[in-house]
Coordinates of C-alpha atoms in Angstrom, one line a residue:
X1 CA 87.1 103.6 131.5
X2 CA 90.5 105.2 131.4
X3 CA 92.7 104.5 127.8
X4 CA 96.1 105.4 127.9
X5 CA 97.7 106.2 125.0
X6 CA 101.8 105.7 124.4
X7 CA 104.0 108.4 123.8
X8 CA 107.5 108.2 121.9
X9 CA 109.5 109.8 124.1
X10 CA 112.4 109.1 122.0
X11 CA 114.5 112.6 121.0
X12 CA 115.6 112.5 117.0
X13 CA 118.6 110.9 116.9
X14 CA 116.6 108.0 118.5
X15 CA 113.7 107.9 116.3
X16 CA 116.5 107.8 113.0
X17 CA 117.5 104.6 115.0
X18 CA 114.6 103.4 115.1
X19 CA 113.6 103.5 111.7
X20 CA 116.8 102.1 110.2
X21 CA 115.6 98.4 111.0
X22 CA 112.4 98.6 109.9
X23 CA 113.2 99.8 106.5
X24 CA 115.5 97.6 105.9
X25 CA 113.7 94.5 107.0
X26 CA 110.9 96.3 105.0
X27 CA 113.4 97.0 101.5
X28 CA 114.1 93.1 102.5
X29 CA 110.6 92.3 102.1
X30 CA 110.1 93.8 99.0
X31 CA 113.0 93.1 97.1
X32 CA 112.6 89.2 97.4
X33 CA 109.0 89.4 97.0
X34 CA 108.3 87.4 100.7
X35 CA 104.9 89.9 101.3
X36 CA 101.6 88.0 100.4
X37 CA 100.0 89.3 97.4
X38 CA 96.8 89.6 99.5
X39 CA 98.0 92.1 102.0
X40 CA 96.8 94.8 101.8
X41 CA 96.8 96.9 104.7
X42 CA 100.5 98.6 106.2
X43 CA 101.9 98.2 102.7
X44 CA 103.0 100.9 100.5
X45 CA 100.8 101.6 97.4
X46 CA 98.1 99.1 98.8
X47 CA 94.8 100.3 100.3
X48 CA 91.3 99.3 101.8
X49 CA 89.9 100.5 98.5
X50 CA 92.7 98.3 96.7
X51 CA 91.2 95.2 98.5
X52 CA 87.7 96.3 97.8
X53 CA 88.2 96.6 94.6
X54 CA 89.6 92.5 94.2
X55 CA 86.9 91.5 96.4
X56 CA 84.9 93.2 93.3
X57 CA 86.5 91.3 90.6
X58 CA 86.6 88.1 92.7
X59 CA 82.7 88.2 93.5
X60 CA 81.8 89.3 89.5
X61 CA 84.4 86.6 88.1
X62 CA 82.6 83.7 90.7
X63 CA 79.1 85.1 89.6
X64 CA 80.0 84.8 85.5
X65 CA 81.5 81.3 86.5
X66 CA 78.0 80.3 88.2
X67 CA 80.0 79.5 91.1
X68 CA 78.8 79.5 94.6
X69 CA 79.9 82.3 96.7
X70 CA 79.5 83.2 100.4
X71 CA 80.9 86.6 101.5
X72 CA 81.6 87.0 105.7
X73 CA 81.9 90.3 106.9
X74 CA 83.5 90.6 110.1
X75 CA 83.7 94.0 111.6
X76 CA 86.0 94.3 114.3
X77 CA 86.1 98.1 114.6
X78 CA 87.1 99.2 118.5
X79 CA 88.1 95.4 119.3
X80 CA 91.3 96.4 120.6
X81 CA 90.4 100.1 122.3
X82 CA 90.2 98.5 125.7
X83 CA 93.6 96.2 125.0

């Protein structure tokens, strides 16, 4: 199986270029709070661990509640190598 694997063959000037936008669609973001409080990956200052750690508090809070609770794992790790 062959995987190809892009390469930025932009020179510097190009790359500052590039990254203009995005930051400012990102400050955009940010600034009037249109991000979901649940995302958690790609974002600044929010990790995997971060998520973990709510899934935590959601799971103890549900089980102190006597609430039911049903937790799906899906793993989906190497889904898009072959894309």
């Amino acid at each position: 199986m062959l995987k190809f694997h892009p390469k930025n063959l932009l020179n510097t000037g190009g790359k500052v270029l590039e990254k203009l936008p995005k930051d400012g669609i990102m400050h955009h973001i940010h600034s009037n709070d249109l991000m979901s409080h649940n995302q958690y990956g790609f974002t600044l200052a929010w990790s995997t661990t971060d998520a973990t750690m709510a899934m935590k508090e959601y799971i103890k809070q549900s089980l102190e509640d006597n609430q039911f609770l049903v937790l799906v794992n899906l793993d989906i790790q190497g889904t898009f190598d072959a894309a």
